[in-house]
Amino acid sequence: MIKKEEVYKIGRLGRTHGVKGEISFQFEDDIFDRVDADYLILNIDGILVPFFMEEYRFRSDAVALMKFCDIDSQERASELTGCDVFFPRHLAEDEKEEPSLASLVGFDLVEAEGKRKIGTIASIDDSTINLLFELEDGRLIPATNELIEQINTKERTILMQIPEGLLEL
């Protein structure tokens, strides 16, 4: 059984496309294209289920038309409409580039001085020009390269310089 902490959300399935089982995939992270992965994981009624990709093609920078193996009709594809799409963390860790923002959800934020845990990242707020880590307790921490000292994907931690007084706000 796939556990929630073993994956991270990369997008959501939209409407069907055509009659041969294609479905639109609105993605926030194109890791499925950058890493050699055979499958994506869909949340079906609260259960994480792997679906093997047969093929996909990009419609834009944020939408791809996805064809999964054994999904060969519009009716079968429509059953997947609205499903959240996840990617396995272990495959993303093998990538040589910096981890994507979406993959940092669930990482622990650790203060560089003193090495104390500040909290766990619940989401990334990119609604403004300044990226923010939103912690599980609701606090917002600026996610700037100047403050991030190290990202450890194996331990799932981010070592950060926290400006004095920020945590007291």
Tab-separated table of C-alpha atoms in Angstrom:
chain	number	residue	atom	x	y	z
A	1	MET	CA	0.000	0.000	0.000
A	2	ILE	CA	1.306	3.442	-0.928
A	3	LYS	CA	1.586	5.858	1.993
A	4	LYS	CA	0.864	9.592	1.774
A	5	GLU	CA	4.382	10.486	3.000
A	6	GLU	CA	5.915	8.491	0.115
A	7	VAL	CA	4.384	10.801	-2.528
A	8	TYR	CA	3.711	14.470	-3.189
A	9	LYS	CA	0.988	16.161	-5.194
A	10	ILE	CA	1.898	17.399	-8.661
A	11	GLY	CA	-1.508	18.156	-10.166
A	12	ARG	CA	-5.073	17.157	-10.890
A	13	LEU	CA	-6.902	15.395	-13.710
A	14	GLY	CA	-9.461	17.437	-15.617
A	15	ARG	CA	-11.865	16.638	-18.420
A	16	THR	CA	-11.635	13.782	-20.861
A	17	HIS	CA	-10.296	14.461	-24.347
A	18	GLY	CA	-11.647	12.501	-27.287
A	19	VAL	CA	-13.016	8.981	-27.178
A	20	LYS	CA	-9.839	6.889	-26.771
A	21	GLY	CA	-9.252	7.480	-23.061
A	22	GLU	CA	-7.146	10.639	-22.987
A	23	ILE	CA	-7.660	13.021	-20.087
A	24	SER	CA	-6.328	16.510	-19.407
A	25	PHE	CA	-3.769	16.763	-16.634
A	26	GLN	CA	-3.223	20.166	-15.002
A	27	PHE	CA	0.216	19.908	-13.409
A	28	GLU	CA	2.160	22.161	-11.072
A	29	ASP	CA	5.379	20.174	-11.437
A	30	ASP	CA	6.602	18.536	-14.662
A	31	ILE	CA	8.734	16.001	-12.778
A	32	PHE	CA	6.923	13.181	-14.623
A	33	ASP	CA	8.586	14.436	-17.820
A	34	ARG	CA	12.044	15.132	-16.343
A	35	VAL	CA	12.481	11.822	-14.496
A	36	ASP	CA	12.247	8.348	-15.959
A	37	ALA	CA	8.935	7.297	-14.403
A	38	ASP	CA	6.532	4.706	-15.753
A	39	TYR	CA	3.595	5.606	-13.545
A	40	LEU	CA	1.784	8.320	-11.638
A	41	ILE	CA	-0.265	7.828	-8.505
A	42	LEU	CA	-3.917	8.859	-8.372
A	43	ASN	CA	-6.010	9.429	-5.276
A	44	ILE	CA	-9.124	7.365	-5.881
A	45	ASP	CA	-11.624	7.623	-3.036
A	46	GLY	CA	-8.815	8.189	-0.520
A	47	ILE	CA	-6.664	5.312	-1.770
A	48	LEU	CA	-3.384	5.984	-3.599
A	49	VAL	CA	-3.365	3.853	-6.765
A	50	PRO	CA	-0.540	3.659	-9.348
A	51	PHE	CA	-1.527	4.166	-12.988
A	52	PHE	CA	0.990	3.394	-15.714
A	53	MET	CA	1.401	6.058	-18.380
A	54	GLU	CA	0.982	4.913	-21.956
A	55	GLU	CA	1.758	8.313	-23.466
A	56	TYR	CA	1.253	12.028	-22.962
A	57	ARG	CA	1.607	15.226	-24.920
A	58	PHE	CA	1.812	18.799	-23.750
A	59	ARG	CA	-0.959	21.264	-24.537
A	60	SER	CA	0.676	24.169	-22.644
A	61	ASP	CA	3.194	24.847	-19.878
A	62	ALA	CA	0.698	23.583	-17.298
A	63	VAL	CA	-1.544	21.096	-19.142
A	64	ALA	CA	-0.802	17.739	-20.741
A	65	LEU	CA	-3.090	15.213	-22.361
A	66	MET	CA	-2.471	11.943	-20.534
A	67	LYS	CA	-3.232	8.410	-21.716
A	68	PHE	CA	-3.004	5.709	-19.044
A	69	CYS	CA	-2.622	1.993	-19.818
A	70	ASP	CA	-5.931	0.081	-19.883
A	71	ILE	CA	-7.965	3.316	-19.931
A	72	ASP	CA	-9.224	3.016	-23.492
A	73	SER	CA	-12.558	4.826	-23.612
A	74	GLN	CA	-14.042	8.181	-22.747
A	75	GLU	CA	-16.225	6.491	-20.120
A	76	ARG	CA	-13.252	4.888	-18.337
A	77	ALA	CA	-11.293	8.158	-18.462
A	78	SER	CA	-14.249	10.128	-17.083
A	79	GLU	CA	-14.087	7.993	-13.907
A	80	LEU	CA	-10.690	9.616	-13.211
A	81	THR	CA	-11.881	13.215	-13.652
A	82	GLY	CA	-11.030	15.329	-10.609
A	83	CYS	CA	-8.480	12.906	-9.144
A	84	ASP	CA	-5.406	14.426	-7.507
A	85	VAL	CA	-2.162	13.225	-9.094
A	86	PHE	CA	0.910	12.368	-7.020
A	87	PHE	CA	4.529	11.483	-7.773
A	88	PRO	CA	6.742	9.037	-5.818
A	89	ARG	CA	9.306	10.867	-3.682
A	90	HIS	CA	11.962	8.180	-4.198
A	91	LEU	CA	11.971	8.808	-7.964
A	92	ALA	CA	12.139	12.583	-7.501
A	93	GLU	CA	15.122	12.235	-5.137
A	94	ASP	CA	17.147	10.644	-7.931
A	95	GLU	CA	16.901	13.817	-10.009
A	96	LYS	CA	20.133	15.795	-10.225
A	97	GLU	CA	18.488	19.234	-10.247
A	98	GLU	CA	17.210	21.119	-7.215
A	99	PRO	CA	13.971	19.686	-5.842
A	100	SER	CA	10.773	21.329	-7.043
A	101	LEU	CA	8.689	23.478	-4.717
A	102	ALA	CA	5.861	20.946	-4.728
A	103	SER	CA	8.214	18.215	-3.479
A	104	LEU	CA	9.121	20.271	-0.388
A	105	VAL	CA	5.664	19.884	1.153
A	106	GLY	CA	6.068	17.628	4.193
A	107	PHE	CA	9.712	18.606	4.784
A	108	ASP	CA	10.749	19.769	8.259
A	109	LEU	CA	12.046	23.330	8.529
A	110	VAL	CA	15.121	23.464	10.794
A	111	GLU	CA	16.752	26.611	12.158
A	112	ALA	CA	20.424	26.750	11.099
A	113	GLU	CA	21.506	28.233	14.430
A	114	GLY	CA	20.722	25.763	17.168
A	115	LYS	CA	19.351	23.128	14.741
A	116	ARG	CA	15.876	23.204	16.297
A	117	LYS	CA	12.836	22.165	14.293
A	118	ILE	CA	10.559	25.090	13.490
A	119	GLY	CA	7.756	23.121	11.886
A	120	THR	CA	6.636	21.036	8.930
A	121	ILE	CA	5.783	22.586	5.573
A	122	ALA	CA	2.069	22.152	4.837
A	123	SER	CA	2.011	24.091	1.553
A	124	ILE	CA	3.850	26.576	-0.626
A	125	ASP	CA	2.219	29.994	-1.055
A	126	ASP	CA	3.171	31.326	-4.483
A	127	SER	CA	0.248	33.731	-4.823
A	128	THR	CA	2.566	36.746	-4.514
A	129	ILE	CA	6.008	37.588	-5.872
A	130	ASN	CA	7.520	36.375	-2.575
A	131	LEU	CA	7.337	32.619	-2.070
A	132	LEU	CA	6.342	31.502	1.408
A	133	PHE	CA	6.482	28.200	3.254
A	134	GLU	CA	3.208	27.738	5.102
A	135	LEU	CA	3.797	25.583	8.156
A	136	GLU	CA	1.249	23.176	9.596
A	137	ASP	CA	0.621	25.599	12.493
A	138	GLY	CA	-0.249	28.390	10.027
A	139	ARG	CA	2.984	30.406	10.304
A	140	LEU	CA	4.473	31.785	7.083
A	141	ILE	CA	8.239	31.712	6.474
A	142	PRO	CA	9.893	33.423	3.457
A	143	ALA	CA	11.237	30.813	1.038
A	144	THR	CA	14.166	32.719	-0.406
A	145	ASN	CA	17.466	31.276	-1.597
A	146	GLU	CA	19.295	33.734	0.665
A	147	LEU	CA	17.778	32.116	3.764
A	148	ILE	CA	17.932	28.456	2.694
A	149	GLU	CA	21.287	26.927	3.590
A	150	GLN	CA	20.658	23.285	2.699
A	151	ILE	CA	17.918	20.997	1.427
A	152	ASN	CA	18.350	17.367	2.444
A	153	THR	CA	15.962	15.220	0.408
A	154	LYS	CA	16.975	11.996	2.185
A	155	GLU	CA	16.132	13.346	5.658
A	156	ARG	CA	13.371	15.586	4.255
A	157	THR	CA	14.698	18.689	6.012
A	158	ILE	CA	15.441	22.273	5.020
A	159	LEU	CA	18.112	24.097	6.987
A	160	MET	CA	17.329	27.839	7.078
A	161	GLN	CA	18.625	31.073	8.535
A	162	ILE	CA	15.602	32.526	10.292
A	163	PRO	CA	15.680	36.340	10.655
A	164	GLU	CA	15.624	37.483	14.264
A	165	GLY	CA	12.109	38.117	15.524
A	166	LEU	CA	10.344	36.363	12.634
A	167	LEU	CA	9.122	33.473	14.727
A	168	GLU	CA	7.690	35.832	17.377
A	169	LEU	CA	5.281	37.472	14.903
